[in-house]
PDB file of C-alpha atoms in Angstrom:
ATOM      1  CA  UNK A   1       0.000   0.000   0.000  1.00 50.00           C
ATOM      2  CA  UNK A   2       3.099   2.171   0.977  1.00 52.00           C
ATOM      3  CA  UNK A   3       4.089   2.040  -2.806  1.00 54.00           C
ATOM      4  CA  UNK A   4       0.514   2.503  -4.322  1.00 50.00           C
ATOM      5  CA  UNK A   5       0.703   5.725  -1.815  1.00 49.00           C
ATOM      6  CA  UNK A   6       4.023   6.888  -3.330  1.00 53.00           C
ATOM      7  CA  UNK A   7       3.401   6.601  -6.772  1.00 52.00           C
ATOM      8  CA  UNK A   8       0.481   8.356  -6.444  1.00 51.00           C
ATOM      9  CA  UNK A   9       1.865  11.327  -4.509  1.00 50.00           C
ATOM     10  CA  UNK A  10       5.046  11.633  -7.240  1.00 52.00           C
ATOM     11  CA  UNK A  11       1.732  11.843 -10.178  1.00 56.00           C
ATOM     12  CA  UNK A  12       0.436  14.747  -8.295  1.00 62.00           C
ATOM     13  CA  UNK A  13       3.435  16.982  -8.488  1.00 74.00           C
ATOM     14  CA  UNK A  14       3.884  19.151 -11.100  1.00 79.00           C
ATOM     15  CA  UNK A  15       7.059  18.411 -13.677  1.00 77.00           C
ATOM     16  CA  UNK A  16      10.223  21.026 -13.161  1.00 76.00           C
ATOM     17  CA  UNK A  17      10.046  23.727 -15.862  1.00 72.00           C
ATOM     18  CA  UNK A  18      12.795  23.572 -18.941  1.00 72.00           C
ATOM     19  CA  UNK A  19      15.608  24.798 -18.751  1.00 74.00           C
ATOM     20  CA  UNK A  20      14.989  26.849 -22.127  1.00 73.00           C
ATOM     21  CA  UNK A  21      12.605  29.497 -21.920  1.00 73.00           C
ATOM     22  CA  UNK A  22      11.362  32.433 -24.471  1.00 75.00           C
ATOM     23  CA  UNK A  23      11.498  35.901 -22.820  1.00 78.00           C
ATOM     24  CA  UNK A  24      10.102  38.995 -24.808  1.00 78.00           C
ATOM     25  CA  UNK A  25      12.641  41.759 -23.531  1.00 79.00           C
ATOM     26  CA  UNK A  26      12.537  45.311 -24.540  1.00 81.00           C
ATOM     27  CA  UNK A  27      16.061  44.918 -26.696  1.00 80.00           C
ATOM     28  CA  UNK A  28      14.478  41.902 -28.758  1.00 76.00           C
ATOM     29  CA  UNK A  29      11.175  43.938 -29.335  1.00 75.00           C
ATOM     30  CA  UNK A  30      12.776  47.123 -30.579  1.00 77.00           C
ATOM     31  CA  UNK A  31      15.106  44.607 -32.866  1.00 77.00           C
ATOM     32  CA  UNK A  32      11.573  43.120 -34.176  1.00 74.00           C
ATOM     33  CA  UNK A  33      10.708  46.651 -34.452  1.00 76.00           C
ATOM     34  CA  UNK A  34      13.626  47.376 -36.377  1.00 77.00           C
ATOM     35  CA  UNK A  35      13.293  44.892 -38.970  1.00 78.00           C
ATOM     36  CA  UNK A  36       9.735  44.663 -39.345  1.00 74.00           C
ATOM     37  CA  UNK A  37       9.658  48.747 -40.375  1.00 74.00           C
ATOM     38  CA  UNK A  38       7.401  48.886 -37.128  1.00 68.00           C
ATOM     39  CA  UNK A  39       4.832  46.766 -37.994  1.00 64.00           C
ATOM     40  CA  UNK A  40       5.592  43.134 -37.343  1.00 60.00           C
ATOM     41  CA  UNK A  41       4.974  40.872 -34.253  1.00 66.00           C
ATOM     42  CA  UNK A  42       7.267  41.006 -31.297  1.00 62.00           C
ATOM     43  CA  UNK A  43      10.093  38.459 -31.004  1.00 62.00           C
ATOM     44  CA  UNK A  44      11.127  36.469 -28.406  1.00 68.00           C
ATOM     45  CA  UNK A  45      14.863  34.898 -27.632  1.00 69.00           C
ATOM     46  CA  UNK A  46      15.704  31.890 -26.310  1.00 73.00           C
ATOM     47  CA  UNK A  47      17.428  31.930 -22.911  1.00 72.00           C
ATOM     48  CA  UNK A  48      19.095  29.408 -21.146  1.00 75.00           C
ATOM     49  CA  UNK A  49      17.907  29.765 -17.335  1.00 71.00           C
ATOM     50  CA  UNK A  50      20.489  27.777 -15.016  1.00 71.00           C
ATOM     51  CA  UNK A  51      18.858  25.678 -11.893  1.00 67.00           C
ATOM     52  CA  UNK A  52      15.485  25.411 -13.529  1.00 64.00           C
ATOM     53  CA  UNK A  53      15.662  21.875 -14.210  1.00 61.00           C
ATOM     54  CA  UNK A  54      17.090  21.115 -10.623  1.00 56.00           C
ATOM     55  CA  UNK A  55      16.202  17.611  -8.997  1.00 61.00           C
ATOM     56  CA  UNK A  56      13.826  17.650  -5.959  1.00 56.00           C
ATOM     57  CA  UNK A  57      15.802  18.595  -2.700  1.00 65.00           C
ATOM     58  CA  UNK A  58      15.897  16.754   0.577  1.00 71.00           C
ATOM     59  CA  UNK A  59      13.840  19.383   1.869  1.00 69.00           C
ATOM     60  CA  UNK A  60      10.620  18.737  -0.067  1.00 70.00           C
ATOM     61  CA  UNK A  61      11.573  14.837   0.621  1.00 70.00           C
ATOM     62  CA  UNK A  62      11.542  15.681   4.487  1.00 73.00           C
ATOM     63  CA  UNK A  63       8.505  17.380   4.464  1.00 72.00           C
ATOM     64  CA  UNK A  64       6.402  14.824   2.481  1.00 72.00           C
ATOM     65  CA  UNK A  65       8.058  12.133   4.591  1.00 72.00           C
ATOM     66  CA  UNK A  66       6.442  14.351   7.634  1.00 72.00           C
ATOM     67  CA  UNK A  67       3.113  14.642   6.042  1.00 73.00           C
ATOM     68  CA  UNK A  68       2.598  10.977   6.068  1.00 76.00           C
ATOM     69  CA  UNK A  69       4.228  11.230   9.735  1.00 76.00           C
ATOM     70  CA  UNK A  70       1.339  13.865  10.254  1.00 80.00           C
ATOM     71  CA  UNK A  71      -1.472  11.675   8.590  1.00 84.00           C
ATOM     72  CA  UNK A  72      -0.906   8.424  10.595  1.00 84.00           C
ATOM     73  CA  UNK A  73      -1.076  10.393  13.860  1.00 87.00           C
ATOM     74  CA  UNK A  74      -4.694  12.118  12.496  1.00 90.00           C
ATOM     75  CA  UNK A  75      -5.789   8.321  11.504  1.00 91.00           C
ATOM     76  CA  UNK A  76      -4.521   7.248  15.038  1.00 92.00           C
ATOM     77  CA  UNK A  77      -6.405  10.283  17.179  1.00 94.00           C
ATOM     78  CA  UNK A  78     -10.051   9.432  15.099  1.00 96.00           C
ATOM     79  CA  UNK A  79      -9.973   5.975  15.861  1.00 96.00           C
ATOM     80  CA  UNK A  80      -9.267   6.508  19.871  1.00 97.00           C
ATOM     81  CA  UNK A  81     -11.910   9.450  19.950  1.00 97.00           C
ATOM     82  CA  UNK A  82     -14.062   7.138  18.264  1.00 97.00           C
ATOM     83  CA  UNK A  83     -13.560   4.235  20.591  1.00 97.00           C
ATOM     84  CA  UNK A  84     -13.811   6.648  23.097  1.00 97.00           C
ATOM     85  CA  UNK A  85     -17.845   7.573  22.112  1.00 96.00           C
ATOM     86  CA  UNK A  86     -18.378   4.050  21.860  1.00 96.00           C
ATOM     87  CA  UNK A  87     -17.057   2.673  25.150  1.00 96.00           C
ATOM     88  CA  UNK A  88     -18.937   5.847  26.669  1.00 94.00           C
ATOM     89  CA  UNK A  89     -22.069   5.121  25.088  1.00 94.00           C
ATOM     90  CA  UNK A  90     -22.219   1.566  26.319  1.00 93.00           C
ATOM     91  CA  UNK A  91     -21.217   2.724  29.903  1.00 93.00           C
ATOM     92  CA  UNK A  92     -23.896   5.566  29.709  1.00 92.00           C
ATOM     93  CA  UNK A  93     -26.501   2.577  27.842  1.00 91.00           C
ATOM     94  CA  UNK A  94     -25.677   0.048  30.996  1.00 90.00           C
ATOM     95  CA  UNK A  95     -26.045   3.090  34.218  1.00 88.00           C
ATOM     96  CA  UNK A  96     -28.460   5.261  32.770  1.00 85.00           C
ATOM     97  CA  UNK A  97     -30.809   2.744  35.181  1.00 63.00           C
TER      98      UNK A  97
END
């Protein structure tokens, strides 16, 4: 169950960005300006962006590790409160007179 658990939390993150990404910046568009006579679509440039494509760090590992930590211990606290409310119901059942 652990690994049906896993697998479905790494599906519900979203995938890192490239590590390529078009930018419009005001040198490219006066460029497209330039060439175009003033009439022509904007350009965009290709820019390499460093650390985009980074792996996940520890730190987001830790903190889904204490999430499931977190979980368990909700699961745990229902199921007492709940045998709590039934024990007391019986008790209340058996010397209500």
């Amino acid at each position: 169950m652990a690994d049906a658990l896993e697998n479905r939390g790494s599906l519900t993150t979203a995938p890192p960005p490239p590590a390529e990404v078009k930018i419009r910046t005001m040198r490219s568009d006066i460029a497209s300006l330039v060439a175009s006579g003033g009439g022509g679509m904007p350009g965009f440039e290709n820019v390499k962006v460093a650390g985009l494509g980074a792996p996940v760090s520890s730190a987001t590992a830790k903190a889904r590790q204490d999430s499931r930590g977190n979980l368990w211990l909700i699961v745990v606290l229902i199921a007492v409160l709940a045998a709590l409310v039934v024990v007391g119901w019986f008790l209340y059942a058996k010397y209500r007179g």
